[in-house]
Coordinates of C-alpha atoms in Angstrom, one line a residue:
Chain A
X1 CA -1.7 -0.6 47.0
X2 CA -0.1 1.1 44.1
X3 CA 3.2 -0.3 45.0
X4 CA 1.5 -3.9 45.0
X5 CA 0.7 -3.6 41.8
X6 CA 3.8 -1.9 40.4
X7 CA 5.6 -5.0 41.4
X8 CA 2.9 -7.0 40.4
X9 CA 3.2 -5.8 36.7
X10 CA 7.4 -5.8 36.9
X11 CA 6.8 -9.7 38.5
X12 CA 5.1 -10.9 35.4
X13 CA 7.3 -8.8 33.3
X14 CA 10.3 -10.6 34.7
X15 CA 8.6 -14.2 34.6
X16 CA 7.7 -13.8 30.7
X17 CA 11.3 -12.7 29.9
X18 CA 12.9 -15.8 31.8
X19 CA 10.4 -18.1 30.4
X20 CA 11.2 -17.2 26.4
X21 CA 15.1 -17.2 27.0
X22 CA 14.4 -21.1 26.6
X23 CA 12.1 -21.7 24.5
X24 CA 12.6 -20.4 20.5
X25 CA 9.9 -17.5 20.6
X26 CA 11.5 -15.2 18.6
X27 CA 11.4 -14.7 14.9
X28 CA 15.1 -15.4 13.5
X29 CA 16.9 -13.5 11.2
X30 CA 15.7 -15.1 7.7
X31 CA 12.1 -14.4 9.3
X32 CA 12.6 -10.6 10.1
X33 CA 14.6 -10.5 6.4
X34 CA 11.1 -11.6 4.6
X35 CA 9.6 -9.1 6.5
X36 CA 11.9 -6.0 6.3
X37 CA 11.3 -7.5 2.1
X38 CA 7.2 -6.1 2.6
X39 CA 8.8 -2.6 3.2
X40 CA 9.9 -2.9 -0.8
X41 CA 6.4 -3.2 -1.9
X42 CA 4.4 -1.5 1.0
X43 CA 0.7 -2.7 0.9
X44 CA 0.1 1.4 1.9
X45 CA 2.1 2.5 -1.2
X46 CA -1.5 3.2 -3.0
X47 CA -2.8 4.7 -0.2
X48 CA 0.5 7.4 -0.3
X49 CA -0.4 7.4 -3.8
X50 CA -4.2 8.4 -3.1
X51 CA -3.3 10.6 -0.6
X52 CA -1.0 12.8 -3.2
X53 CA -4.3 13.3 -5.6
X54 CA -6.4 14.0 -2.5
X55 CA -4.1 16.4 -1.0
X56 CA -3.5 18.4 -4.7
X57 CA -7.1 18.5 -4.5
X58 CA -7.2 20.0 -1.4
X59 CA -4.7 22.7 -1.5
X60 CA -1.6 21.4 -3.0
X61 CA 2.2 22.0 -1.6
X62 CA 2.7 25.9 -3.3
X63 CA -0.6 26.9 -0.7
X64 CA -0.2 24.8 2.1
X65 CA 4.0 26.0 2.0
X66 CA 2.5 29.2 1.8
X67 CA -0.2 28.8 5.0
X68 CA 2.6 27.9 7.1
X69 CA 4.7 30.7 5.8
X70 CA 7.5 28.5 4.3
X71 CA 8.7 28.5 1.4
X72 CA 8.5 25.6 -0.7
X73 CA 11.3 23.9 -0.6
X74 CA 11.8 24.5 3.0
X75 CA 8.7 21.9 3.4
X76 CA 10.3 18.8 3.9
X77 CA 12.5 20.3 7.2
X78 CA 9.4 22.0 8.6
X79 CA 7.3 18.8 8.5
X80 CA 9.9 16.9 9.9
X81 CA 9.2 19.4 13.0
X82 CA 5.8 18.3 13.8
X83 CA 4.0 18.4 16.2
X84 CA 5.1 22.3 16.3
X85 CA 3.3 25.8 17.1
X86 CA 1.6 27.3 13.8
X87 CA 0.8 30.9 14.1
X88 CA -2.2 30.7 11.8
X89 CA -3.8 28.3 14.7
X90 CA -2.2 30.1 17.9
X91 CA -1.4 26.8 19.6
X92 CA 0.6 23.2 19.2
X93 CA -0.9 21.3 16.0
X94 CA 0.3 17.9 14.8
X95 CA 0.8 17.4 10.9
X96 CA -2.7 16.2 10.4
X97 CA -4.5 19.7 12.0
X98 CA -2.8 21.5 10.2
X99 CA -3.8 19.8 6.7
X100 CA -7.5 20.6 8.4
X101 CA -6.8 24.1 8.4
X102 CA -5.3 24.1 5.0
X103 CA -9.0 22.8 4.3
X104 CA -10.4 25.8 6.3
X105 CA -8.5 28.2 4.6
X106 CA -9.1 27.1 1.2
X107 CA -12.7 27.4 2.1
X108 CA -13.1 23.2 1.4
X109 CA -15.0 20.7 4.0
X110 CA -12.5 20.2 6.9
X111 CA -11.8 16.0 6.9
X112 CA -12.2 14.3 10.1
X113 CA -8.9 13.8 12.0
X114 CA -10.3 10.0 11.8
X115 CA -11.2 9.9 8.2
X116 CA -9.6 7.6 5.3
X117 CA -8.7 10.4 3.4
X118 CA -7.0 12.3 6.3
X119 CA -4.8 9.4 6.8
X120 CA -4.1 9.2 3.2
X121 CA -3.4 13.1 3.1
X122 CA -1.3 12.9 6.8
X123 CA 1.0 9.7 5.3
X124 CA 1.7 11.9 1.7
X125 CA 2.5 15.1 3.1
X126 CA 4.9 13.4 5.9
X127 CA 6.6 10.9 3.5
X128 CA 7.4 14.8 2.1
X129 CA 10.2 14.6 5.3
X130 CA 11.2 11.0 4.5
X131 CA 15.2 11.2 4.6
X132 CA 14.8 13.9 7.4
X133 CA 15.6 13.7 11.2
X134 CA 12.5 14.3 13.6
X135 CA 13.4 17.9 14.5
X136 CA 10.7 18.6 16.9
X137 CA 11.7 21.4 19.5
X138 CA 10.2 21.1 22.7
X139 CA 12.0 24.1 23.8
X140 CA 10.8 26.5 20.6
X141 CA 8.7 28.4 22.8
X142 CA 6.5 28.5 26.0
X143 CA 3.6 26.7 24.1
X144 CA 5.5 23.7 23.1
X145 CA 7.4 23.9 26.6
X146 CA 4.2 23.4 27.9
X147 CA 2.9 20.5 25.6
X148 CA 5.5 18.4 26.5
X149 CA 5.2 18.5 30.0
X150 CA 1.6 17.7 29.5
X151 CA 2.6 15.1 27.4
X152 CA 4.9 13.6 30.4
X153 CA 1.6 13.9 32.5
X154 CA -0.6 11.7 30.6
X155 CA 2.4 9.4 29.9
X156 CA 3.1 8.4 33.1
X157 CA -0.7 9.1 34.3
X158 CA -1.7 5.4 35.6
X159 CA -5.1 4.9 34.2
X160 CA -8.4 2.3 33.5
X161 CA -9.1 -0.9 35.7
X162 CA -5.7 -2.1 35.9
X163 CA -4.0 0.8 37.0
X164 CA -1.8 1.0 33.6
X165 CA 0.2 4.2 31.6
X166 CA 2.0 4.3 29.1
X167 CA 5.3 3.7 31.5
X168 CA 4.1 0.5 32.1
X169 CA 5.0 -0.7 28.7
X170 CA 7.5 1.7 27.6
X171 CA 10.1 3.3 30.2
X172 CA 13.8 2.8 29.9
X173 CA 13.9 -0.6 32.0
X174 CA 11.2 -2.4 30.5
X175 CA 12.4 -2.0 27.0
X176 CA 13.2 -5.2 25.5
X177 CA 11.3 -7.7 27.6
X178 CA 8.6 -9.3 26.0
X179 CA 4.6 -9.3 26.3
X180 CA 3.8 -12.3 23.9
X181 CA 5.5 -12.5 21.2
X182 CA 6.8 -9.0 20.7
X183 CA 9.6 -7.7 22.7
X184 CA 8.8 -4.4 23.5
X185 CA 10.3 -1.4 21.7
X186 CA 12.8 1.3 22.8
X187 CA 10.8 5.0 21.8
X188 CA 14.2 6.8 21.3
X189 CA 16.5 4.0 19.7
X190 CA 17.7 5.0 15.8
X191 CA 17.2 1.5 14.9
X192 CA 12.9 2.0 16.3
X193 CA 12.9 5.9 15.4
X194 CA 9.6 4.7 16.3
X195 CA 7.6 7.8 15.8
X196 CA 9.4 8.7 12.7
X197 CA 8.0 5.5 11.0
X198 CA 3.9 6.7 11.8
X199 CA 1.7 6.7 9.7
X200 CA 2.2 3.1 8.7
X201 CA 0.5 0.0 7.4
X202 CA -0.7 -2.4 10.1
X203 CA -1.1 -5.7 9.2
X204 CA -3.1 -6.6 12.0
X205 CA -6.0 -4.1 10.7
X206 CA -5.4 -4.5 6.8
X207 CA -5.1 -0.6 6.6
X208 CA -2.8 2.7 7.8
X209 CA -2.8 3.9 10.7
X210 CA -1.6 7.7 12.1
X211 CA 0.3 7.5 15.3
X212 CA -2.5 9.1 17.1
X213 CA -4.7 6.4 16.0
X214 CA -2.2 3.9 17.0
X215 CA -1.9 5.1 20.1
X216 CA -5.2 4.9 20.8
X217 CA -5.6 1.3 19.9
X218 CA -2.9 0.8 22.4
X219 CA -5.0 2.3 25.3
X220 CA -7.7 0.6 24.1
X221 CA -5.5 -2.9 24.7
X222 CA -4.9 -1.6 28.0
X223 CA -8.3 -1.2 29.1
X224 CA -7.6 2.7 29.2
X225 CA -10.1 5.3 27.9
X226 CA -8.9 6.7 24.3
X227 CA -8.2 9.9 24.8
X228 CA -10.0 11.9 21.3
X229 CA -8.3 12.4 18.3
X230 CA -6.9 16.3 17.9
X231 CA -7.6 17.0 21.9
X232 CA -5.2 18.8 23.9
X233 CA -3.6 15.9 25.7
X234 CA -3.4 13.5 22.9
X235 CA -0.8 16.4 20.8
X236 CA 0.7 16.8 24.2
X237 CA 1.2 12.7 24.5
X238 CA 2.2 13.0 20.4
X239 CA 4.9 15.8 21.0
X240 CA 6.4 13.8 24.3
X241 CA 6.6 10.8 22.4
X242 CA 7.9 12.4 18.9
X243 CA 10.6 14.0 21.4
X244 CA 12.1 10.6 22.3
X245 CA 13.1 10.0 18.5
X246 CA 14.8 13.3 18.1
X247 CA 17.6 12.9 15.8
X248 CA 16.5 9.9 14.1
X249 CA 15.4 9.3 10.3
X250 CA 11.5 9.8 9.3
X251 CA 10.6 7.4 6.5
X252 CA 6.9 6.6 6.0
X253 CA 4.9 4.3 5.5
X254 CA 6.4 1.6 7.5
X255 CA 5.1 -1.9 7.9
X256 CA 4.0 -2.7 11.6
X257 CA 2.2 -5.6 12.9
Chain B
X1 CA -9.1 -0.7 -9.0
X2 CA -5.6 1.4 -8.3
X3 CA -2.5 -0.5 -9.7
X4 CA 0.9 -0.5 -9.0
X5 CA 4.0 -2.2 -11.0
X6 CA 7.3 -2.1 -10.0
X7 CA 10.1 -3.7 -11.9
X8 CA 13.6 -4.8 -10.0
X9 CA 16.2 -3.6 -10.1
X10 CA 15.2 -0.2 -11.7
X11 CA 18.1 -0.5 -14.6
X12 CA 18.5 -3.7 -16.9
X13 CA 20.2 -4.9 -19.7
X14 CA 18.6 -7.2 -22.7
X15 CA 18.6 -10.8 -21.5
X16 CA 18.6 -9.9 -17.2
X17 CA 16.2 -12.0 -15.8
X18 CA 14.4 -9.0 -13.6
X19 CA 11.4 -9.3 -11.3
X20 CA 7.5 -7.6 -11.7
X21 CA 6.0 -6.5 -8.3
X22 CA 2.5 -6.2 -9.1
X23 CA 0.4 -4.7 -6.4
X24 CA -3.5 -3.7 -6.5
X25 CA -5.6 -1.7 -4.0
X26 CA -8.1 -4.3 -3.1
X27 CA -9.9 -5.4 -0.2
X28 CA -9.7 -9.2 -0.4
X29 CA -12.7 -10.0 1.4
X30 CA -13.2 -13.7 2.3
X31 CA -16.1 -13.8 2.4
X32 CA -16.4 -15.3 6.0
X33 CA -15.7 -12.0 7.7
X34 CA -19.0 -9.9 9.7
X35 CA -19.8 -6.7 9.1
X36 CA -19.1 -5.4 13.1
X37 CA -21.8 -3.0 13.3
X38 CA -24.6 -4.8 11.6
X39 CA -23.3 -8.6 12.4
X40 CA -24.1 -9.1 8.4
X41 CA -21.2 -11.6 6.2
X42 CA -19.7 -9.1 4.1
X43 CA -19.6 -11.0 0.5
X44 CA -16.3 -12.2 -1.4
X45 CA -14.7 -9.9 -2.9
X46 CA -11.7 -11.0 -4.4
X47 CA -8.7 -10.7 -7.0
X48 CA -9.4 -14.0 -9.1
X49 CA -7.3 -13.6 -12.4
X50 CA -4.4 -12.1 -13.6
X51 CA -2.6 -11.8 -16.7
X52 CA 0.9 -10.8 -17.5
X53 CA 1.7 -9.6 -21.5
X54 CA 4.6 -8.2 -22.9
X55 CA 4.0 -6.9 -26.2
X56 CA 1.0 -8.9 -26.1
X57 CA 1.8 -11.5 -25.8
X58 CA 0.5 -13.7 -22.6
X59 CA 3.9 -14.4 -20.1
X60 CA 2.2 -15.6 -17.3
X61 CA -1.2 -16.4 -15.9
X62 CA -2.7 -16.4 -12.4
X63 CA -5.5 -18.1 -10.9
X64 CA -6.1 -16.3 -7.4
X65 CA -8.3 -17.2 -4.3
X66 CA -9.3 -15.0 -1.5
X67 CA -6.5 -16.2 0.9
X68 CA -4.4 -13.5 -0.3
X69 CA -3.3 -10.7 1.8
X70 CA -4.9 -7.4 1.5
X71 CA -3.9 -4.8 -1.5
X72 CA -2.2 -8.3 -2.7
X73 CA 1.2 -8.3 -4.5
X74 CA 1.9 -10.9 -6.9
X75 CA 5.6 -11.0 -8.2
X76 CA 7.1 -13.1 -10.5
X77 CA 10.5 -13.1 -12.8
X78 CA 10.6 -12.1 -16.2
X79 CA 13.9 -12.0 -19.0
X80 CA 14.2 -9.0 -20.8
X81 CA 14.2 -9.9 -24.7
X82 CA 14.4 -5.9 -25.3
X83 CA 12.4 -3.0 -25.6
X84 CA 8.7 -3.2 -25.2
X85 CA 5.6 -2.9 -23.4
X86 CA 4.2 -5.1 -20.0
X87 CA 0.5 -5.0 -19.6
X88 CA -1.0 -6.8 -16.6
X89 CA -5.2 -7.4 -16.8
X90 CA -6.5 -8.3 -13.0
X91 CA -10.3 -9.5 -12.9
X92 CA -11.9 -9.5 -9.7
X93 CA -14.7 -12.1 -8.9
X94 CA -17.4 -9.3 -9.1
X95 CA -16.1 -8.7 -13.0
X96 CA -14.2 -5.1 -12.1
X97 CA -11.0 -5.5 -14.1
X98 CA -8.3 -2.9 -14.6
X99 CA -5.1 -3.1 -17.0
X100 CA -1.7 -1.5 -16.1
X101 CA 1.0 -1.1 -18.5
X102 CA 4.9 0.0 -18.1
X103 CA 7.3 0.4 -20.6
X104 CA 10.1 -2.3 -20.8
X105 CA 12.9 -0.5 -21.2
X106 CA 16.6 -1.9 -21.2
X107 CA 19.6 -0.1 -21.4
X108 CA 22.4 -0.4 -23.9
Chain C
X1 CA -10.6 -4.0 49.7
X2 CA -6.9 -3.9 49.0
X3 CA -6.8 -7.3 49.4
X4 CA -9.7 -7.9 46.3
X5 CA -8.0 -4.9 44.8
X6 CA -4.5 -6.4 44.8
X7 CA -5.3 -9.5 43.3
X8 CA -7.9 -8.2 41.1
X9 CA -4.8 -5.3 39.5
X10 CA -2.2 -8.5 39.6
X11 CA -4.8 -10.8 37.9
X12 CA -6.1 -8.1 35.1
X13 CA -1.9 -7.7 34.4
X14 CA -1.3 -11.3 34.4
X15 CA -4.0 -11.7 31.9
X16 CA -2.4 -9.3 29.6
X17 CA 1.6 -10.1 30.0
X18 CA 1.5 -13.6 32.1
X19 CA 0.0 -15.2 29.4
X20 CA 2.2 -17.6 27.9
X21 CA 3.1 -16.5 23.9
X22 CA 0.1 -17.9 22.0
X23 CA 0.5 -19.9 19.4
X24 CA -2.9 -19.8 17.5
X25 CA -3.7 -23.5 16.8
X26 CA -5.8 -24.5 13.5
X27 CA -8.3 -26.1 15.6
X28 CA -9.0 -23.0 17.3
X29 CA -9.4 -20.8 14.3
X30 CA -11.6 -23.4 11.9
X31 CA -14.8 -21.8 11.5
X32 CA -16.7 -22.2 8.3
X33 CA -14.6 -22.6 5.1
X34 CA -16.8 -19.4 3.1
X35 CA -18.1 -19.9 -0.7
X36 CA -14.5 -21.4 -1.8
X37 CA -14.2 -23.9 0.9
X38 CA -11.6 -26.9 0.0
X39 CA -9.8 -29.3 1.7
X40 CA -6.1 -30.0 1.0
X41 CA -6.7 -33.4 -0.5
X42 CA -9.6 -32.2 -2.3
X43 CA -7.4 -29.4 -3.8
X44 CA -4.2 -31.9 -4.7
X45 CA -6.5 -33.9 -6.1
X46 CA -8.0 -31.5 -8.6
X47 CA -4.2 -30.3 -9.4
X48 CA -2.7 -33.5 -10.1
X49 CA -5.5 -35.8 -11.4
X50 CA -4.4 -38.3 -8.7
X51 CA -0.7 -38.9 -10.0
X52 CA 1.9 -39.0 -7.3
X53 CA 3.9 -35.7 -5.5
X54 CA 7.5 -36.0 -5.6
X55 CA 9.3 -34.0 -2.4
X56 CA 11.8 -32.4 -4.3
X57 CA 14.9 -29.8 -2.9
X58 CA 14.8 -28.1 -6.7
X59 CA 11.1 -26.5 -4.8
X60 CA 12.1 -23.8 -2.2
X61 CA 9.3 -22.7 -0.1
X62 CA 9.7 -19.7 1.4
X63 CA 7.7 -18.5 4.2
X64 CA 8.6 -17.2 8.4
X65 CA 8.8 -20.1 10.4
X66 CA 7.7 -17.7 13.0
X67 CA 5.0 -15.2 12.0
X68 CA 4.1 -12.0 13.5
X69 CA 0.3 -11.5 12.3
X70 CA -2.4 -14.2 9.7
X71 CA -3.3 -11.2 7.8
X72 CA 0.1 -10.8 5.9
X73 CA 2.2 -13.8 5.3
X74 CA 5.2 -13.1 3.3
X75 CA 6.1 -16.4 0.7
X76 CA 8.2 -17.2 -2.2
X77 CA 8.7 -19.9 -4.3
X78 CA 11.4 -20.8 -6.7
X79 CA 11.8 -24.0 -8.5
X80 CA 15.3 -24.6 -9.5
X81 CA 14.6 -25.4 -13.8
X82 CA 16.1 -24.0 -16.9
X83 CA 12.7 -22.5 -18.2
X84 CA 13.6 -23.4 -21.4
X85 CA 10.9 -24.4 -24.0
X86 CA 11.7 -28.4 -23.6
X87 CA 12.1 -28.2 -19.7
X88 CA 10.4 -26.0 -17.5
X89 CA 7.9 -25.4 -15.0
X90 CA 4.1 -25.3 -16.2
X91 CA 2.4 -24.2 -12.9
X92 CA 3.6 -23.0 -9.4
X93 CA 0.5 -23.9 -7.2
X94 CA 0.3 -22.7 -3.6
X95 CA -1.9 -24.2 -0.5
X96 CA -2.6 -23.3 3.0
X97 CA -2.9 -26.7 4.4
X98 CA -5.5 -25.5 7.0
X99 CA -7.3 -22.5 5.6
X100 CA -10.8 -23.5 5.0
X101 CA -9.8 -22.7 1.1
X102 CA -7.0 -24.1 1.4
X103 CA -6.1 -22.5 -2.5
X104 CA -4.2 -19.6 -2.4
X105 CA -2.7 -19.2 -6.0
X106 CA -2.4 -21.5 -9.5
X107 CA 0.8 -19.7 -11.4
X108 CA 1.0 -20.5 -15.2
X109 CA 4.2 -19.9 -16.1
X110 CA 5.9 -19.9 -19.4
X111 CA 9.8 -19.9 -20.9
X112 CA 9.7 -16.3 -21.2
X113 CA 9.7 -15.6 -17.3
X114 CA 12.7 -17.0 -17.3
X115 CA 13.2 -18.1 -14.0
X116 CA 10.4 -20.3 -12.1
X117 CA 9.6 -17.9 -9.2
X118 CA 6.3 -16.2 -7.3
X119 CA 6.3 -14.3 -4.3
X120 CA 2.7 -12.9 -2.7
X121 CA 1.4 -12.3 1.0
X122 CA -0.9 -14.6 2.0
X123 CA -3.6 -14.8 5.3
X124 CA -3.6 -17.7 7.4
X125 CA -5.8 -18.6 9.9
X126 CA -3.7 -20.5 12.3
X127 CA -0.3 -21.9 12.4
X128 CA -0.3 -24.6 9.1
X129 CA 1.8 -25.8 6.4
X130 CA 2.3 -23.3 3.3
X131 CA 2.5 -25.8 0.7
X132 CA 4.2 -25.4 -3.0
X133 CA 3.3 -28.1 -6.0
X134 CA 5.1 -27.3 -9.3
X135 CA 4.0 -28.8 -11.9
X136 CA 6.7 -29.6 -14.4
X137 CA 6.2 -29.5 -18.5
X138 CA 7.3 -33.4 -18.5
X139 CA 4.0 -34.0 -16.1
X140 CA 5.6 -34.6 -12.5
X141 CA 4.5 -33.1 -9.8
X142 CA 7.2 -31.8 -6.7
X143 CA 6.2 -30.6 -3.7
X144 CA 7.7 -28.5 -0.8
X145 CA 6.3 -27.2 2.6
X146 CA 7.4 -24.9 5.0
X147 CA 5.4 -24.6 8.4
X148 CA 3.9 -21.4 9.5
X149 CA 3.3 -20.7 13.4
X150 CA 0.8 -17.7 13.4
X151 CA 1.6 -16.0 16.5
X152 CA -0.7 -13.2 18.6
X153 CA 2.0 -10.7 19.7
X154 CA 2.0 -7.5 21.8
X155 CA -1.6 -6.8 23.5
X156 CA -3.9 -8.3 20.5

C-alpha cells in the first residue's frame, strides 16, 4: 500500500514535469528580473525597522550579547549558528526562543512565538548575521546530535490523509520538477540558501513570515497536522532543515511568494 | 503611518536624474476582503494621495486607489538641481497623513 | 480497503500536483467591485474626456508576463519625452483592465522629475491587461498594455 502510493505521488510528479516542458509555464528572465527588483525595496523593510525599536525595548544587543555570553561583536557569527544549544535554557533553542528568554530575564512579558512583534524582533536580530554563512553545528554536542536526527524523523515521517512528508516535496530527486507553477526548490543549493533567507515577506499573505511559520503553512497545504510553534520536533525539523544550507549566505528579509 | 524613502543610487551629482522609492507601512484594504473570524467586510483603508516637494515646492502628485499592493511603494524620477530638502505628505482615505523628509544632498 | 485506499492516496495527490498549472481567469475571480468600483471604459472615459488613445512605443509598460502571486505585481512605466517645460508628460495613469476598480494610480508629473517614469506593486485579481495612458502637456493621450497572467503556484 505504501509503495502504491509512493509511485502514485512520483507518477504525477513525472506527468506534470513532461507536460510544462511544452507549454511556456515558466516565468522568463525579464519576469524573475522585476521580481529579484522587490528585494531593493522590501515591503518587510518597515517591519525590520519596527522590529529594531521593539527589540531595543526589549533588551537591546549589549544584554541579549551578554545572556548568551558573547561578546558583542561576536553577535552576528553566533546568530548565524541558530538553531544552537544555549546554556541559560539547557536545551536546542531557535533564534526566536531565545529572544523569549531575553524577555524572561529582563523580567518583561515573554511575546508569543506567534506574535507580530516576535516576528518583527526574530527578522531584526537575524538580519544582524546578514552577510554570514549559516554555521549551524549539528555535531556541537550530544543535544544538537540528537535534534537533528529528530529532525530527520519528522522529515521523512509520512503523515495526514494522503500519506505525505516533507520528502515528498523536497528530497534530492524531486528537486526541480514542478507542482503548478513553481518548480520546487533545492534546500542546500547556494543559489536557494533557502533557510538562510527566513524570515521573509510573503506576498501570498501580505506580511513576514519566520521559517517555523512557514513551515507550518506548508503542512497545512499538505493536509498534515501543524506541529506547534517552539515544540521539540518543530526545532528539531528547523535544525535538519537549517543543516542543508550549511555554508551558504543568510540575508533577510527575502521576498517569497 | 511608518515611512520609508530611499533615493537611487546613494551618491549623485547636481543635474543626475536619480530615483525616490517611497514606501509606507499600510494595510491597503480593499474594502471587499472578510474579516475570517467574524465573516464581517473589513472597510477601505487605503493610501489615496501623495505629494512629492523639494524645497517646497510640489514635484509630483499622486492620486492612489486601493489596488495597490500592500506597504505600497511608489517611485518616481527626480533631477537633482542641488542641495535641498524632499518632503513627501501621504493621506490615507480615513484622513491619517504622515510627512517624511530627506535631505537632497549632491556631491561636488 | 487497499483498493479504496490506493485510489483514494493517488486521487488526494493528483489533486494537489496533477492539477494542470492554473491560470486564474478574470471570470473566475469577479466578485463585487467594493466602494471604488469602475469599469475600464468608465475610467478612460473620465481620463480623457472622450478624445482618442494613441498606441504609442514612446509608453513602456512594464509588468511579468507571467506572475507568481495577485497580491504583489511589480510595474513600471516610462514614457520616452524630454520633460521639458514646453514638452512633457502631464499624467502617467495606470489601470487594471479587470479589477473591479479598475484605477490603480493618476501620476501628475512635472519638468522637474525629469524623466517620465513610476514604478509601484499593484494586486490583481486575475490574469488582465495592466494598462498605461500618459497624458501629454500638448493634450494627446498614448496608451500601452502589457498582459498579466496571475498564476496559483506551489500548494496554494
Amino acid at each position: 500500500m505504501r509503495t502504491l502510493s509512493i509511485t502514485a505521488a512520483l507518477v504525477c510528479f513525472a506527468f506534470l514535469a513532461t507536460a510544462n516542458a511544452e507549454e511556456k509555464l515558466s516565468m522568463s528572465d525579464a519576469d524573475k528580473k522585476m521580481y529579484a527588483e522587490l528585494l531593493e525595496s522590501n515591503p518587510a523593510e518597515m517591519d525590520v525597522a519596527e522590529g529594531e525599536q521593539l527589540f531595543g525595548e526589549l533588551i537591546g544587543t549589549p544584554n541579549y550579547a551578554k545572556m548568551l555570553g558573547v561578546k558583542e561583536k561576536d553577535l552576528p557569527k553566533y546568530i548565524a549558528g541558530f538553531p544552537r544549544y544555549v546554556e541559560p535554557a539547557k536545551k536546542v533553542v531557535t533564534l526566536a526562543q531565545s529572544i523569549q528568554m531575553a524577555a524572561a530575564a529582563n523580567e518583561k512579558p515573554v511575546p508569543k512565538l506567534e506574535s507580530k512583534e516576535m516576528v518583527k524582533m526574530s527578522a531584526y536580530v537575524k538580519s544582524l548575521a546578514n552577510g554570514q554563512k549559516t554555521s549551524i553545528d549539528v555535531k556541537a554536542n550530544k543535544h544538537m546530535a540528537e535534534m537533528m536526527k529528530l529532525g530527520q524523523q519528522v522529515f521523512e515521517e509520512r503523515r495526514g490523509g494522503r500519506g505525505l512528508s516533507c520528502n515528498n516535496c523536497h528530497s534530492a530527486d524531486i528537486v526541480g520538477q514542478r507542482l503548478r507553477m513553481q518548480p520546487l526548490p533545492d534546500l542546500g543549493a547556494k543559489e536557494t540558501a533557502a533557510a538562510g533567507t527566513w524570515p521573509a515577506y510573503r506576498m501570498t499573505q501580505s506580511q513576514m513570515v519566520t521559517l517555523d511559520k512557514r513551515m507550518q503553512q506548508c503542512m497545512k497545504n499538505a493536509l498534515l497536522a501543524e506541529i506547534p510553534l517552539g515544540s521539540k520536533e518543530i526545532v528539531a525539523l528547523e535544525v535538519y532543515v537549517t543543516n542543508k544550507t550549511k555554508g551558504n549566505p543568510i540575508s533577510v528579509p527575502s521576498v517569497k511568494r | 503611518m511608518k515611512t520609508l524613502i530611499k533615493i537611487k543610487p546613494k551618491t549623485y551629482a547636481a543635474g543626475d536624474i536619480v530615483k525616490i522609492d517611497f514606501m509606507a507601512m499600510h494595510p491597503m484594504e480593499t474594502g471587499m476582503r472578510k474579516d475570517k473570524d467574524t465573516g464581517a467586510l473589513i472597510p477601505a483603508n487605503y493610501i489615496d494621495e501623495v505629494k512629492f516637494m523639494f524645497n517646497d515646492t510640489l514635484i509630483t502628485k499622486m492620486v492612489i486607489w486601493e489596488s495597490l499592493s500592500v506597504n505600497p511603494l511608489m517611485s518616481i524620477s527626480f533631477k537633482v538641481p542641488g542641495a535641498g530638502t524632499l518632503k513627501v505628505i501621504a493621506k490615507d482615505n480615513k484622513g491619517q497623513s504622515v510627512e517624511s523628509t530627506t535631505p537632497i544632498t549632491p556631491k561636488g | 480497503m487497499e483498493r479504496r485506499s490506493f485510489l483514494k492516496s493517488f486521487g488526494a495527490v493528483a489533486a494537489c500536483a496533477v492539477a494542470l498549472p492554473h491560470v486564474a481567469s478574470a471570470a473566475e475571480e469577479k466578485k463585487s467591485g467594493g466602494p471604488n468600483e469602475m469599469n475600464f471604459e468608465t475610467a478612460v472615459a473620465a481620463i480623457t474626456g472622450g478624445k482618442a488613445l494613441t498606441p504609442s512605443a514612446k509608453v513602456k509598460m512594464e509588468a511579468p508576463e507571467i506572475a507568481e502571486n495577485g497580491a504583489v505585481v511589480p510595474v513600471k512605466v516610462t514614457v520616452d519625452s524630454p520633460m521639458s517645460g514646453k514638452d512633457y508628460v502631464k499624467a502617467i495613469h495606470v489601470l487594471a483592465s479587470k479589477n473591479g476598480n479598475v484605477r490603480c494610480a493618476n501620476i501628475y508629473l512635472t519638468p522637474a522629475n525629469g524623466e517620465a517614469f513610476f514604478g509601484t506593486r499593484i494586486k490583481l485579481g486575475g490574469t488582465q491587461d495592466v494598462v498605461a495612458i500618459a497624458e501629454m502637456s500638448d493634450g494627446t493621450f498614448l496608451i500601452a498594455k502589457q498582459n498579466v497572467k496571475v498564476t496559483i503556484g506551489g500548494c496554494g
